[in-house]
Amino acid sequence: MKKEWKRRLLCGFFALLIASAEPALIYAKADNTEAIDEAAEASSVSEEDLDAYFDGSVFVGDSVLMGFRNYAMKRGGSCLGRMQFLAAGSFSVYNALLPVSSKSVHPVYQGQQRLVWESLGMLQAKKVFLFFGLNDLNMGSLESTCGRYAQVIANIKAACPDAEIHIMSMTYTKQGKGKGKLNNPTIRQFNDMLRQMASDSGWGFVDIANPLADGNGDLAAAYCSDNYVHQTNAAYDVWAAVLREYAKSQLEGTSAFPATPPAAPEEETAASEAEETQQSAETGSSPVIGPQEETAPAGPGTAESAAGSPETETGHTL
């Protein structure tokens, strides 16, 4: 009888322990879930914010970018419809630094070819997305190409001091279709150099290449329109998604490449500005510079330049 009484007492005791423990566990889970929800809500970016991120954005580049321009014009919408474009077949950082002439391939804005930084100044660009490389890799060493890239950006910053700079990675060729230095191992090396430039300079960097790659690291067949380098609408669907995710990371402050230039020491900045002012006064010219060659070498984008009709000024075709 005593054993039975003790057994019941112990059972009742453990039942009380379990009953008192369960609510605490449930409340702990509820508190944790609430904290997670609050954190998610605090870091969320609205669709309107994502769309507005591209206000004042101008995309500059070659015939692959022309394809995205045409895609954006057809699809429209609250995000794509805000983007503006300065793109031309055969355009490159090399060609961007050449003078405007009858042989040049600068994008047309307001009825005429212009140096791209001049057009960006007229557009009052707030964000500049640069897509180059297709017509550059066979023009010299990667180091010289990166040097030209940096000069183009310096010229853009001289014309648009407050504009953010965002470099877009060069995309790959279809497997086995590379020509000369325009091959995927070299493209990967070039993208690594661009990524480092962006990191060192406070520029944004958008990886478009890898989301479009197949398991071998080549441009996936489903995303290639010409068995070479140009791309399909399915590829540009990926572009749109990547850019949207990139905008979110920039707005949330979680991007590995925040587009915020590192602050230079005040004395160094003042000295640099004084030197540039003195040089401009002595030469009667601006600090914007470029090579003196008159010829603009053709590239794989040539065939699309007419079809892309860069001279059309309706909508966002520039």
PDB file of C-alpha atoms in Angstrom:
ATOM      1  CA  MET A   1       0.000   0.000   0.000  1.00  0.00           C
ATOM      2  CA  LYS A   2       2.825   2.353   0.882  1.00  0.00           C
ATOM      3  CA  LYS A   3       4.643   1.450  -2.337  1.00  0.00           C
ATOM      4  CA  GLU A   4       1.538   2.246  -4.363  1.00  0.00           C
ATOM      5  CA  TRP A   5       1.172   5.554  -2.571  1.00  0.00           C
ATOM      6  CA  LYS A   6       4.800   6.476  -3.238  1.00  0.00           C
ATOM      7  CA  ARG A   7       4.452   5.490  -6.891  1.00  0.00           C
ATOM      8  CA  ARG A   8       1.395   7.726  -7.318  1.00  0.00           C
ATOM      9  CA  LEU A   9       3.125  10.579  -5.517  1.00  0.00           C
ATOM     10  CA  LEU A  10       6.165  10.348  -7.787  1.00  0.00           C
ATOM     11  CA  CYS A  11       3.994  10.156 -10.898  1.00  0.00           C
ATOM     12  CA  GLY A  12       2.093  13.225  -9.814  1.00  0.00           C
ATOM     13  CA  PHE A  13       5.321  15.074  -9.091  1.00  0.00           C
ATOM     14  CA  PHE A  14       6.776  14.339 -12.540  1.00  0.00           C
ATOM     15  CA  ALA A  15       3.468  15.259 -14.155  1.00  0.00           C
ATOM     16  CA  LEU A  16       3.642  18.652 -12.479  1.00  0.00           C
ATOM     17  CA  LEU A  17       7.227  19.120 -13.688  1.00  0.00           C
ATOM     18  CA  ILE A  18       6.291  18.280 -17.263  1.00  0.00           C
ATOM     19  CA  ALA A  19       3.210  20.489 -17.156  1.00  0.00           C
ATOM     20  CA  SER A  20       5.231  23.437 -15.886  1.00  0.00           C
ATOM     21  CA  ALA A  21       8.086  22.881 -18.371  1.00  0.00           C
ATOM     22  CA  GLU A  22       6.036  22.657 -21.573  1.00  0.00           C
ATOM     23  CA  PRO A  23       4.638  26.196 -21.496  1.00  0.00           C
ATOM     24  CA  ALA A  24       8.131  27.588 -20.882  1.00  0.00           C
ATOM     25  CA  LEU A  25       9.420  25.711 -23.939  1.00  0.00           C
ATOM     26  CA  ILE A  26       6.502  26.913 -26.036  1.00  0.00           C
ATOM     27  CA  TYR A  27       6.955  30.497 -24.893  1.00  0.00           C
ATOM     28  CA  ALA A  28      10.681  30.318 -25.645  1.00  0.00           C
ATOM     29  CA  LYS A  29       9.940  29.161 -29.184  1.00  0.00           C
ATOM     30  CA  ALA A  30       7.335  31.856 -29.593  1.00  0.00           C
ATOM     31  CA  ASP A  31       9.734  34.535 -28.345  1.00  0.00           C
ATOM     32  CA  ASN A  32      12.460  33.322 -30.726  1.00  0.00           C
ATOM     33  CA  THR A  33      10.080  33.273 -33.703  1.00  0.00           C
ATOM     34  CA  GLU A  34       8.924  36.767 -32.883  1.00  0.00           C
ATOM     35  CA  ALA A  35      12.527  37.983 -32.764  1.00  0.00           C
ATOM     36  CA  ILE A  36      13.257  36.388 -36.144  1.00  0.00           C
ATOM     37  CA  ASP A  37      10.135  37.939 -37.642  1.00  0.00           C
ATOM     38  CA  GLU A  38      11.109  41.347 -36.278  1.00  0.00           C
ATOM     39  CA  ALA A  39      14.615  41.035 -37.735  1.00  0.00           C
ATOM     40  CA  ALA A  40      13.245  40.000 -41.119  1.00  0.00           C
ATOM     41  CA  GLU A  41      10.783  42.877 -41.075  1.00  0.00           C
ATOM     42  CA  ALA A  42      13.535  45.343 -40.149  1.00  0.00           C
ATOM     43  CA  SER A  43      15.789  44.201 -43.034  1.00  0.00           C
ATOM     44  CA  SER A  44      13.087  43.848 -45.675  1.00  0.00           C
ATOM     45  CA  VAL A  45      13.041  46.154 -48.691  1.00  0.00           C
ATOM     46  CA  SER A  46       9.732  46.913 -50.368  1.00  0.00           C
ATOM     47  CA  GLU A  47       9.105  46.326 -54.057  1.00  0.00           C
ATOM     48  CA  GLU A  48       8.677  50.074 -54.458  1.00  0.00           C
ATOM     49  CA  ASP A  49      12.121  50.651 -52.939  1.00  0.00           C
ATOM     50  CA  LEU A  50      13.672  48.128 -55.330  1.00  0.00           C
ATOM     51  CA  ASP A  51      12.054  49.835 -58.309  1.00  0.00           C
ATOM     52  CA  ALA A  52      13.082  53.286 -57.128  1.00  0.00           C
ATOM     53  CA  TYR A  53      16.700  52.141 -56.740  1.00  0.00           C
ATOM     54  CA  PHE A  54      17.055  52.286 -60.525  1.00  0.00           C
ATOM     55  CA  ASP A  55      15.810  55.869 -60.842  1.00  0.00           C
ATOM     56  CA  GLY A  56      18.577  57.839 -62.524  1.00  0.00           C
ATOM     57  CA  SER A  57      20.482  54.693 -63.487  1.00  0.00           C
ATOM     58  CA  VAL A  58      22.229  54.502 -66.862  1.00  0.00           C
ATOM     59  CA  PHE A  59      23.652  51.274 -68.296  1.00  0.00           C
ATOM     60  CA  VAL A  60      26.662  51.680 -70.582  1.00  0.00           C
ATOM     61  CA  GLY A  61      28.128  48.984 -72.797  1.00  0.00           C
ATOM     62  CA  ASP A  62      28.304  46.931 -75.962  1.00  0.00           C
ATOM     63  CA  SER A  63      26.026  44.746 -78.084  1.00  0.00           C
ATOM     64  CA  VAL A  64      25.328  42.250 -75.285  1.00  0.00           C
ATOM     65  CA  LEU A  65      24.030  45.175 -73.238  1.00  0.00           C
ATOM     66  CA  MET A  66      22.061  46.324 -76.295  1.00  0.00           C
ATOM     67  CA  GLY A  67      20.233  43.012 -76.060  1.00  0.00           C
ATOM     68  CA  PHE A  68      19.309  43.757 -72.457  1.00  0.00           C
ATOM     69  CA  ARG A  69      18.219  47.255 -73.496  1.00  0.00           C
ATOM     70  CA  ASN A  70      15.872  45.806 -76.119  1.00  0.00           C
ATOM     71  CA  TYR A  71      14.572  43.276 -73.580  1.00  0.00           C
ATOM     72  CA  ALA A  72      13.947  46.011 -71.000  1.00  0.00           C
ATOM     73  CA  MET A  73      12.098  48.177 -73.519  1.00  0.00           C
ATOM     74  CA  LYS A  74       9.788  45.313 -74.499  1.00  0.00           C
ATOM     75  CA  ARG A  75       9.148  44.071 -70.968  1.00  0.00           C
ATOM     76  CA  GLY A  76       8.911  47.477 -69.342  1.00  0.00           C
ATOM     77  CA  GLY A  77       7.447  47.441 -65.866  1.00  0.00           C
ATOM     78  CA  SER A  78       8.164  49.465 -62.785  1.00  0.00           C
ATOM     79  CA  CYS A  79      11.794  48.314 -62.530  1.00  0.00           C
ATOM     80  CA  LEU A  80      13.077  47.813 -66.079  1.00  0.00           C
ATOM     81  CA  GLY A  81      11.188  50.871 -67.279  1.00  0.00           C
ATOM     82  CA  ARG A  82      13.323  53.126 -65.088  1.00  0.00           C
ATOM     83  CA  MET A  83      16.628  52.070 -66.640  1.00  0.00           C
ATOM     84  CA  GLN A  84      18.304  54.176 -69.320  1.00  0.00           C
ATOM     85  CA  PHE A  85      20.918  52.925 -71.774  1.00  0.00           C
ATOM     86  CA  LEU A  86      23.964  54.158 -73.670  1.00  0.00           C
ATOM     87  CA  ALA A  87      24.947  51.110 -75.698  1.00  0.00           C
ATOM     88  CA  ALA A  88      26.393  50.467 -79.145  1.00  0.00           C
ATOM     89  CA  GLY A  89      27.718  47.570 -81.175  1.00  0.00           C
ATOM     90  CA  SER A  90      31.527  47.174 -80.966  1.00  0.00           C
ATOM     91  CA  PHE A  91      31.691  49.609 -78.022  1.00  0.00           C
ATOM     92  CA  SER A  92      34.567  49.070 -75.599  1.00  0.00           C
ATOM     93  CA  VAL A  93      36.656  50.944 -73.044  1.00  0.00           C
ATOM     94  CA  TYR A  94      39.243  51.354 -75.802  1.00  0.00           C
ATOM     95  CA  ASN A  95      36.723  52.908 -78.183  1.00  0.00           C
ATOM     96  CA  ALA A  96      35.180  54.986 -75.403  1.00  0.00           C
ATOM     97  CA  LEU A  97      38.466  56.890 -75.080  1.00  0.00           C
ATOM     98  CA  LEU A  98      38.743  57.684 -78.804  1.00  0.00           C
ATOM     99  CA  PRO A  99      37.580  61.061 -80.161  1.00  0.00           C
ATOM    100  CA  VAL A 100      34.176  61.277 -81.800  1.00  0.00           C
ATOM    101  CA  SER A 101      34.581  60.947 -85.565  1.00  0.00           C
ATOM    102  CA  SER A 102      32.952  59.457 -88.637  1.00  0.00           C
ATOM    103  CA  LYS A 103      34.663  56.163 -87.757  1.00  0.00           C
ATOM    104  CA  SER A 104      33.853  56.076 -84.044  1.00  0.00           C
ATOM    105  CA  VAL A 105      31.199  53.897 -82.419  1.00  0.00           C
ATOM    106  CA  HIS A 106      30.164  56.003 -79.441  1.00  0.00           C
ATOM    107  CA  PRO A 107      26.516  55.576 -78.368  1.00  0.00           C
ATOM    108  CA  VAL A 108      24.173  58.146 -79.870  1.00  0.00           C
ATOM    109  CA  TYR A 109      22.331  60.512 -77.540  1.00  0.00           C
ATOM    110  CA  GLN A 110      20.034  63.311 -78.700  1.00  0.00           C
ATOM    111  CA  GLY A 111      20.764  62.614 -82.343  1.00  0.00           C
ATOM    112  CA  GLN A 112      24.547  62.402 -82.353  1.00  0.00           C
ATOM    113  CA  GLN A 113      27.496  60.395 -81.145  1.00  0.00           C
ATOM    114  CA  ARG A 114      28.988  61.768 -77.947  1.00  0.00           C
ATOM    115  CA  LEU A 115      31.696  60.771 -75.510  1.00  0.00           C
ATOM    116  CA  VAL A 116      29.875  58.623 -73.021  1.00  0.00           C
ATOM    117  CA  TRP A 117      30.699  60.813 -70.017  1.00  0.00           C
ATOM    118  CA  GLU A 118      29.308  63.817 -71.874  1.00  0.00           C
ATOM    119  CA  SER A 119      26.022  61.968 -72.416  1.00  0.00           C
ATOM    120  CA  LEU A 120      25.987  60.830 -68.788  1.00  0.00           C
ATOM    121  CA  GLY A 121      26.443  64.424 -67.662  1.00  0.00           C
ATOM    122  CA  MET A 122      23.531  65.514 -69.833  1.00  0.00           C
ATOM    123  CA  LEU A 123      21.427  62.693 -68.384  1.00  0.00           C
ATOM    124  CA  GLN A 124      22.448  63.681 -64.845  1.00  0.00           C
ATOM    125  CA  ALA A 125      23.151  60.030 -64.106  1.00  0.00           C
ATOM    126  CA  LYS A 126      22.940  58.981 -60.465  1.00  0.00           C
ATOM    127  CA  LYS A 127      24.102  55.401 -60.943  1.00  0.00           C
ATOM    128  CA  VAL A 128      26.271  54.200 -63.829  1.00  0.00           C
ATOM    129  CA  PHE A 129      26.398  50.475 -64.636  1.00  0.00           C
ATOM    130  CA  LEU A 130      29.291  49.556 -66.940  1.00  0.00           C
ATOM    131  CA  PHE A 131      29.387  46.400 -69.061  1.00  0.00           C
ATOM    132  CA  PHE A 132      32.588  46.084 -71.110  1.00  0.00           C
ATOM    133  CA  GLY A 133      35.120  43.492 -72.203  1.00  0.00           C
ATOM    134  CA  LEU A 134      33.670  41.731 -75.232  1.00  0.00           C
ATOM    135  CA  ASN A 135      35.537  44.037 -77.619  1.00  0.00           C
ATOM    136  CA  ASP A 136      38.513  44.714 -75.346  1.00  0.00           C
ATOM    137  CA  LEU A 137      40.242  41.435 -74.527  1.00  0.00           C
ATOM    138  CA  ASN A 138      41.883  41.114 -77.938  1.00  0.00           C
ATOM    139  CA  MET A 139      43.079  44.740 -77.836  1.00  0.00           C
ATOM    140  CA  GLY A 140      46.007  44.230 -75.453  1.00  0.00           C
ATOM    141  CA  SER A 141      46.940  42.927 -72.032  1.00  0.00           C
ATOM    142  CA  LEU A 142      44.411  42.594 -69.236  1.00  0.00           C
ATOM    143  CA  GLU A 143      46.373  45.177 -67.284  1.00  0.00           C
ATOM    144  CA  SER A 144      46.100  47.745 -70.088  1.00  0.00           C
ATOM    145  CA  THR A 145      42.388  47.019 -70.468  1.00  0.00           C
ATOM    146  CA  CYS A 146      41.833  47.543 -66.739  1.00  0.00           C
ATOM    147  CA  GLY A 147      43.822  50.772 -67.000  1.00  0.00           C
ATOM    148  CA  ARG A 148      41.522  52.008 -69.770  1.00  0.00           C
ATOM    149  CA  TYR A 149      38.504  50.924 -67.722  1.00  0.00           C
ATOM    150  CA  ALA A 150      39.753  52.997 -64.801  1.00  0.00           C
ATOM    151  CA  GLN A 151      40.328  55.986 -67.102  1.00  0.00           C
ATOM    152  CA  VAL A 152      36.796  55.786 -68.484  1.00  0.00           C
ATOM    153  CA  ILE A 153      35.487  55.768 -64.913  1.00  0.00           C
ATOM    154  CA  ALA A 154      37.716  58.728 -63.995  1.00  0.00           C
ATOM    155  CA  ASN A 155      36.282  60.652 -66.949  1.00  0.00           C
ATOM    156  CA  ILE A 156      32.747  59.736 -65.881  1.00  0.00           C
ATOM    157  CA  LYS A 157      33.437  60.911 -62.332  1.00  0.00           C
ATOM    158  CA  ALA A 158      34.836  64.195 -63.661  1.00  0.00           C
ATOM    159  CA  ALA A 159      31.556  64.770 -65.515  1.00  0.00           C
ATOM    160  CA  CYS A 160      29.284  63.263 -62.823  1.00  0.00           C
ATOM    161  CA  PRO A 161      31.071  63.635 -59.464  1.00  0.00           C
ATOM    162  CA  ASP A 162      28.149  62.329 -57.417  1.00  0.00           C
ATOM    163  CA  ALA A 163      27.318  59.319 -59.585  1.00  0.00           C
ATOM    164  CA  GLU A 164      27.755  55.835 -58.151  1.00  0.00           C
ATOM    165  CA  ILE A 165      29.839  53.452 -60.264  1.00  0.00           C
ATOM    166  CA  HIS A 166      28.775  49.820 -60.662  1.00  0.00           C
ATOM    167  CA  ILE A 167      30.874  47.396 -62.713  1.00  0.00           C
ATOM    168  CA  MET A 168      29.098  44.444 -64.283  1.00  0.00           C
ATOM    169  CA  SER A 169      31.153  41.317 -64.864  1.00  0.00           C
ATOM    170  CA  MET A 170      31.880  40.288 -68.424  1.00  0.00           C
ATOM    171  CA  THR A 171      29.794  37.277 -69.457  1.00  0.00           C
ATOM    172  CA  TYR A 172      31.229  34.062 -70.911  1.00  0.00           C
ATOM    173  CA  THR A 173      31.295  32.596 -74.397  1.00  0.00           C
ATOM    174  CA  LYS A 174      29.556  29.361 -75.295  1.00  0.00           C
ATOM    175  CA  GLN A 175      31.719  26.282 -74.720  1.00  0.00           C
ATOM    176  CA  GLY A 176      34.593  26.055 -77.196  1.00  0.00           C
ATOM    177  CA  LYS A 177      33.563  29.212 -79.070  1.00  0.00           C
ATOM    178  CA  GLY A 178      36.164  31.621 -77.731  1.00  0.00           C
ATOM    179  CA  LYS A 179      38.422  33.465 -80.164  1.00  0.00           C
ATOM    180  CA  GLY A 180      41.980  34.499 -79.309  1.00  0.00           C
ATOM    181  CA  LYS A 181      42.084  36.086 -75.861  1.00  0.00           C
ATOM    182  CA  LEU A 182      38.297  36.164 -75.830  1.00  0.00           C
ATOM    183  CA  ASN A 183      38.026  32.835 -74.021  1.00  0.00           C
ATOM    184  CA  ASN A 184      36.491  31.837 -70.717  1.00  0.00           C
ATOM    185  CA  PRO A 185      39.680  31.325 -68.654  1.00  0.00           C
ATOM    186  CA  THR A 186      40.789  34.841 -69.643  1.00  0.00           C
ATOM    187  CA  ILE A 187      37.307  36.225 -68.981  1.00  0.00           C
ATOM    188  CA  ARG A 188      37.409  34.737 -65.470  1.00  0.00           C
ATOM    189  CA  GLN A 189      40.795  36.349 -64.860  1.00  0.00           C
ATOM    190  CA  PHE A 190      39.509  39.674 -66.178  1.00  0.00           C
ATOM    191  CA  ASN A 191      36.454  39.513 -63.929  1.00  0.00           C
ATOM    192  CA  ASP A 192      38.687  38.821 -60.921  1.00  0.00           C
ATOM    193  CA  MET A 193      40.683  41.944 -61.756  1.00  0.00           C
ATOM    194  CA  LEU A 194      37.506  44.003 -62.139  1.00  0.00           C
ATOM    195  CA  ARG A 195      36.232  42.656 -58.830  1.00  0.00           C
ATOM    196  CA  GLN A 196      39.450  43.742 -57.121  1.00  0.00           C
ATOM    197  CA  MET A 197      39.292  47.182 -58.751  1.00  0.00           C
ATOM    198  CA  ALA A 198      35.748  47.604 -57.478  1.00  0.00           C
ATOM    199  CA  SER A 199      36.707  46.526 -53.973  1.00  0.00           C
ATOM    200  CA  ASP A 200      39.708  48.873 -53.855  1.00  0.00           C
ATOM    201  CA  SER A 201      37.850  51.862 -55.296  1.00  0.00           C
ATOM    202  CA  GLY A 202      34.462  51.719 -53.582  1.00  0.00           C
ATOM    203  CA  TRP A 203      32.568  50.726 -56.722  1.00  0.00           C
ATOM    204  CA  GLY A 204      29.718  48.257 -56.881  1.00  0.00           C
ATOM    205  CA  PHE A 205      30.286  44.930 -58.625  1.00  0.00           C
ATOM    206  CA  VAL A 206      27.516  42.835 -60.172  1.00  0.00           C
ATOM    207  CA  ASP A 207      28.281  39.203 -61.019  1.00  0.00           C
ATOM    208  CA  ILE A 208      26.243  38.463 -64.128  1.00  0.00           C
ATOM    209  CA  ALA A 209      28.608  35.848 -65.575  1.00  0.00           C
ATOM    210  CA  ASN A 210      28.232  32.995 -63.101  1.00  0.00           C
ATOM    211  CA  PRO A 211      24.418  32.978 -62.872  1.00  0.00           C
ATOM    212  CA  LEU A 212      24.447  32.448 -66.663  1.00  0.00           C
ATOM    213  CA  ALA A 213      27.083  29.707 -66.617  1.00  0.00           C
ATOM    214  CA  ASP A 214      26.567  25.972 -67.024  1.00  0.00           C
ATOM    215  CA  GLY A 215      28.303  23.298 -64.956  1.00  0.00           C
ATOM    216  CA  ASN A 216      31.516  23.751 -66.947  1.00  0.00           C
ATOM    217  CA  GLY A 217      31.690  27.490 -66.396  1.00  0.00           C
ATOM    218  CA  ASP A 218      30.675  28.391 -69.952  1.00  0.00           C
ATOM    219  CA  LEU A 219      27.707  30.438 -71.164  1.00  0.00           C
ATOM    220  CA  ALA A 220      24.822  27.964 -70.933  1.00  0.00           C
ATOM    221  CA  ALA A 221      23.402  26.890 -74.296  1.00  0.00           C
ATOM    222  CA  ALA A 222      19.888  27.963 -73.270  1.00  0.00           C
ATOM    223  CA  TYR A 223      21.188  31.488 -72.711  1.00  0.00           C
ATOM    224  CA  CYS A 224      23.157  31.824 -75.976  1.00  0.00           C
ATOM    225  CA  SER A 225      21.424  33.252 -79.057  1.00  0.00           C
ATOM    226  CA  ASP A 226      24.204  33.037 -81.666  1.00  0.00           C
ATOM    227  CA  ASN A 227      26.388  30.068 -80.667  1.00  0.00           C
ATOM    228  CA  TYR A 228      28.987  32.585 -79.483  1.00  0.00           C
ATOM    229  CA  VAL A 229      28.496  35.376 -76.917  1.00  0.00           C
ATOM    230  CA  HIS A 230      25.141  37.083 -77.471  1.00  0.00           C
ATOM    231  CA  GLN A 231      22.192  36.157 -75.313  1.00  0.00           C
ATOM    232  CA  THR A 232      18.542  35.126 -75.268  1.00  0.00           C
ATOM    233  CA  ASN A 233      15.566  36.618 -73.472  1.00  0.00           C
ATOM    234  CA  ALA A 234      15.869  33.767 -70.969  1.00  0.00           C
ATOM    235  CA  ALA A 235      19.351  35.065 -70.164  1.00  0.00           C
ATOM    236  CA  TYR A 236      18.008  38.572 -69.717  1.00  0.00           C
ATOM    237  CA  ASP A 237      15.391  37.209 -67.318  1.00  0.00           C
ATOM    238  CA  VAL A 238      18.394  36.196 -65.210  1.00  0.00           C
ATOM    239  CA  TRP A 239      19.937  39.648 -65.621  1.00  0.00           C
ATOM    240  CA  ALA A 240      16.759  41.269 -64.320  1.00  0.00           C
ATOM    241  CA  ALA A 241      16.604  38.930 -61.314  1.00  0.00           C
ATOM    242  CA  VAL A 242      20.299  39.409 -60.485  1.00  0.00           C
ATOM    243  CA  LEU A 243      20.032  43.192 -60.705  1.00  0.00           C
ATOM    244  CA  ARG A 244      16.981  43.168 -58.466  1.00  0.00           C
ATOM    245  CA  GLU A 245      18.780  41.072 -55.850  1.00  0.00           C
ATOM    246  CA  TYR A 246      21.809  43.335 -56.180  1.00  0.00           C
ATOM    247  CA  ALA A 247      19.646  46.406 -55.568  1.00  0.00           C
ATOM    248  CA  LYS A 248      18.256  44.748 -52.453  1.00  0.00           C
ATOM    249  CA  SER A 249      21.732  44.057 -51.071  1.00  0.00           C
ATOM    250  CA  GLN A 250      22.788  47.652 -51.732  1.00  0.00           C
ATOM    251  CA  LEU A 251      19.698  49.041 -50.004  1.00  0.00           C
ATOM    252  CA  GLU A 252      20.055  46.697 -47.039  1.00  0.00           C
ATOM    253  CA  GLY A 253      23.761  47.418 -46.708  1.00  0.00           C
ATOM    254  CA  THR A 254      24.639  43.736 -47.059  1.00  0.00           C
ATOM    255  CA  SER A 255      26.469  43.924 -50.399  1.00  0.00           C
ATOM    256  CA  ALA A 256      30.092  42.767 -50.490  1.00  0.00           C
ATOM    257  CA  PHE A 257      30.668  45.720 -52.831  1.00  0.00           C
ATOM    258  CA  PRO A 258      28.887  48.770 -51.405  1.00  0.00           C
ATOM    259  CA  ALA A 259      28.963  51.618 -53.909  1.00  0.00           C
ATOM    260  CA  THR A 260      30.370  54.150 -51.479  1.00  0.00           C
ATOM    261  CA  PRO A 261      33.808  55.530 -52.371  1.00  0.00           C
ATOM    262  CA  PRO A 262      36.305  55.516 -49.494  1.00  0.00           C
ATOM    263  CA  ALA A 263      36.746  58.967 -47.988  1.00  0.00           C
ATOM    264  CA  ALA A 264      40.086  60.519 -48.919  1.00  0.00           C
ATOM    265  CA  PRO A 265      42.015  62.620 -46.365  1.00  0.00           C
ATOM    266  CA  GLU A 266      40.963  66.264 -46.628  1.00  0.00           C
ATOM    267  CA  GLU A 267      44.494  67.523 -47.239  1.00  0.00           C
ATOM    268  CA  GLU A 268      45.110  64.982 -50.017  1.00  0.00           C
ATOM    269  CA  THR A 269      41.789  65.818 -51.668  1.00  0.00           C
ATOM    270  CA  ALA A 270      42.438  69.545 -51.511  1.00  0.00           C
ATOM    271  CA  ALA A 271      45.938  69.113 -52.953  1.00  0.00           C
ATOM    272  CA  SER A 272      44.610  66.948 -55.773  1.00  0.00           C
ATOM    273  CA  GLU A 273      41.890  69.456 -56.641  1.00  0.00           C
ATOM    274  CA  ALA A 274      44.403  72.319 -56.599  1.00  0.00           C
ATOM    275  CA  GLU A 275      46.747  70.401 -58.907  1.00  0.00           C
ATOM    276  CA  GLU A 276      43.924  69.600 -61.359  1.00  0.00           C
ATOM    277  CA  THR A 277      42.809  73.229 -61.349  1.00  0.00           C
ATOM    278  CA  GLN A 278      46.355  74.409 -62.080  1.00  0.00           C
ATOM    279  CA  GLN A 279      46.754  71.874 -64.911  1.00  0.00           C
ATOM    280  CA  SER A 280      43.434  72.908 -66.442  1.00  0.00           C
ATOM    281  CA  ALA A 281      44.392  76.580 -66.280  1.00  0.00           C
ATOM    282  CA  GLU A 282      47.763  75.928 -67.915  1.00  0.00           C
ATOM    283  CA  THR A 283      46.459  73.714 -70.716  1.00  0.00           C
ATOM    284  CA  GLY A 284      43.016  75.241 -71.160  1.00  0.00           C
ATOM    285  CA  SER A 285      41.460  71.776 -71.006  1.00  0.00           C
ATOM    286  CA  SER A 286      39.643  69.510 -68.591  1.00  0.00           C
ATOM    287  CA  PRO A 287      41.271  66.554 -66.765  1.00  0.00           C
ATOM    288  CA  VAL A 288      39.298  64.180 -69.023  1.00  0.00           C
ATOM    289  CA  ILE A 289      41.814  62.344 -71.199  1.00  0.00           C
ATOM    290  CA  GLY A 290      42.010  59.531 -73.724  1.00  0.00           C
ATOM    291  CA  PRO A 291      44.142  58.114 -76.534  1.00  0.00           C
ATOM    292  CA  GLN A 292      44.625  60.037 -79.762  1.00  0.00           C
ATOM    293  CA  GLU A 293      44.084  57.191 -82.239  1.00  0.00           C
ATOM    294  CA  GLU A 294      41.323  57.877 -84.740  1.00  0.00           C
ATOM    295  CA  THR A 295      40.414  54.317 -85.715  1.00  0.00           C
ATOM    296  CA  ALA A 296      37.770  52.359 -83.840  1.00  0.00           C
ATOM    297  CA  PRO A 297      38.433  48.619 -84.201  1.00  0.00           C
ATOM    298  CA  ALA A 298      35.399  46.498 -84.909  1.00  0.00           C
ATOM    299  CA  GLY A 299      34.332  43.712 -82.590  1.00  0.00           C
ATOM    300  CA  PRO A 300      31.792  40.929 -82.315  1.00  0.00           C
ATOM    301  CA  GLY A 301      29.055  43.470 -81.597  1.00  0.00           C
ATOM    302  CA  THR A 302      29.195  45.018 -85.074  1.00  0.00           C
ATOM    303  CA  ALA A 303      26.491  42.830 -86.602  1.00  0.00           C
ATOM    304  CA  GLU A 304      23.936  43.940 -83.998  1.00  0.00           C
ATOM    305  CA  SER A 305      24.582  47.659 -84.081  1.00  0.00           C
ATOM    306  CA  ALA A 306      22.142  48.341 -86.930  1.00  0.00           C
ATOM    307  CA  ALA A 307      19.490  45.979 -85.606  1.00  0.00           C
ATOM    308  CA  GLY A 308      19.735  47.604 -82.188  1.00  0.00           C
ATOM    309  CA  SER A 309      19.121  51.022 -83.765  1.00  0.00           C
ATOM    310  CA  PRO A 310      21.035  53.087 -81.154  1.00  0.00           C
ATOM    311  CA  GLU A 311      20.006  56.343 -82.846  1.00  0.00           C
ATOM    312  CA  THR A 312      16.355  55.936 -81.913  1.00  0.00           C
ATOM    313  CA  GLU A 313      15.485  58.397 -79.168  1.00  0.00           C
ATOM    314  CA  THR A 314      12.061  57.159 -78.161  1.00  0.00           C
ATOM    315  CA  GLY A 315      11.642  55.631 -74.722  1.00  0.00           C
ATOM    316  CA  HIS A 316      14.946  54.669 -73.197  1.00  0.00           C
ATOM    317  CA  THR A 317      16.775  53.796 -76.412  1.00  0.00           C
ATOM    318  CA  LEU A 318      19.888  55.943 -76.420  1.00  0.00           C
TER     319      LEU A 318
END
